[in-house]
Amino acid sequence: MRFLFILFSLVFLPTSSFTQKKSNTFIQAKVFLKNKETQKAKNLIFKLYKQDSLSIKYSIFLGKIYAKEFKKDSSLYWLDKAKKLINPKTSPINLFQYYLWKGFTYEVNKNYDKALQNYFLAKKNIKNYTTIPDINLLYQRVLLIYSENDHTDKVNHWITTYTKIKDSINNENFTNSYHNALGNHYHYQKKASFANKEFDKSIYYSLKLKDSILLNNSYFHKGIIYAEYFKKQDSARHFYSLAKRVCNCPKSMLFNVTYKYNVSKTYFYENNFLLAKKWLL
């Protein structure tokens, strides 16, 4: 009897209640993804997708999750499902998300032409309600594609545009990421002094905002700059140590191997081959 009552209640539950519940679930999935609880986010979105496979935002969101996991085939699988749902009534915010994450998927797989093509389509769909982190990701990724691939004819114009966007938004998180991206750009271009200044600015904002990810990135890049360009190995080791402390990730094999390798190189540059070898063990 209790089961029949529950079933009856669900059948006659107002549509608005279902809509609100789906909205709350979608918001919770976003929170899970932000907190790097990826599987929980996936489980919620899979459930929503089964309930409403014609809602484009669910397939886009799954494409986004897989893109951030660098799983190209899975990301494109879900983004292709989203593509089939695009029509003249598709909102700019969904179009922006679709093109942004399709661009990101192609970028991490080094298909830079397709990445830029999709990023520029995303840019056309930026509206007042597009979130600041997403706008920042778009401008950051295009800058670094131009930088890594020596598009010197385009990169300066893009930096000017990126700077105007940063000034108009006037958001400290955006500003922090902007300086970090410029630091990476100048580092790629082997302009060590310019890169170092940008990373200093990013460190200032990262400490203020308690942004451990960009703080770790800036410290690590400064370590490389001091080792490779300024030839100050003690300073390089200092910044590597700060990066390790901020990361606080003893189980991250990638970070720890990279950290040991870079510290080893500082001793190699000092001709201290015994310590260099020790750090590689």
GROMACS .gro file of N, CA and C in nm, residues 26 37 45 62 78 94 97 104-105 160 190 192 216 254-255 259 279:
model
   51
   26PHE      N    1   2.087   1.955  -1.113
   26PHE     CA    2   2.187   2.007  -1.206
   26PHE      C    3   2.285   2.099  -1.133
   37GLU      N    4   3.465   1.616  -0.754
   37GLU     CA    5   3.397   1.488  -0.730
   37GLU      C    6   3.330   1.448  -0.860
   45ILE      N    7   2.418   1.364  -1.368
   45ILE     CA    8   2.383   1.407  -1.504
   45ILE      C    9   2.331   1.290  -1.588
   62LEU      N   10   2.810   1.661  -1.992
   62LEU     CA   11   2.888   1.536  -1.993
   62LEU      C   12   3.010   1.550  -2.085
   78TRP      N   13   2.953   1.282  -2.651
   78TRP     CA   14   2.843   1.357  -2.590
   78TRP      C   15   2.821   1.492  -2.657
   94ASN      N   16   2.398   2.794  -2.415
   94ASN     CA   17   2.425   2.655  -2.449
   94ASN      C   18   2.518   2.644  -2.569
   97GLN      N   19   2.871   2.710  -2.440
   97GLN     CA   20   2.925   2.594  -2.371
   97GLN      C   21   2.964   2.483  -2.468
  104PHE      N   22   3.809   2.301  -2.645
  104PHE     CA   23   3.903   2.251  -2.545
  104PHE      C   24   3.942   2.107  -2.574
  105THR      N   25   3.844   2.026  -2.614
  105THR     CA   26   3.872   1.886  -2.646
  105THR      C   27   3.972   1.874  -2.761
  160THR      N   28   4.593   4.242  -2.635
  160THR     CA   29   4.524   4.372  -2.621
  160THR      C   30   4.376   4.351  -2.593
  190LYS      N   31   6.020   3.272  -2.419
  190LYS     CA   32   6.154   3.283  -2.360
  190LYS      C   33   6.187   3.426  -2.317
  192ALA      N   34   6.201   3.584  -2.016
  192ALA     CA   35   6.200   3.545  -1.875
  192ALA      C   36   6.163   3.658  -1.781
  216ASN      N   37   5.044   2.744  -0.710
  216ASN     CA   38   5.137   2.635  -0.740
  216ASN      C   39   5.198   2.650  -0.878
  254LEU      N   40   5.261   1.240  -1.093
  254LEU     CA   41   5.308   1.333  -1.197
  254LEU      C   42   5.379   1.452  -1.136
  255PHE      N   43   5.316   1.514  -1.034
  255PHE     CA   44   5.378   1.631  -0.973
  255PHE      C   45   5.510   1.594  -0.905
  259TYR      N   46   5.868   1.739  -0.991
  259TYR     CA   47   5.937   1.815  -0.887
  259TYR      C   48   6.079   1.762  -0.866
  279TRP      N   49   6.858   1.291  -0.638
  279TRP     CA   50   6.721   1.340  -0.650
  279TRP      C   51   6.641   1.262  -0.753
   0.00000   0.00000   0.00000
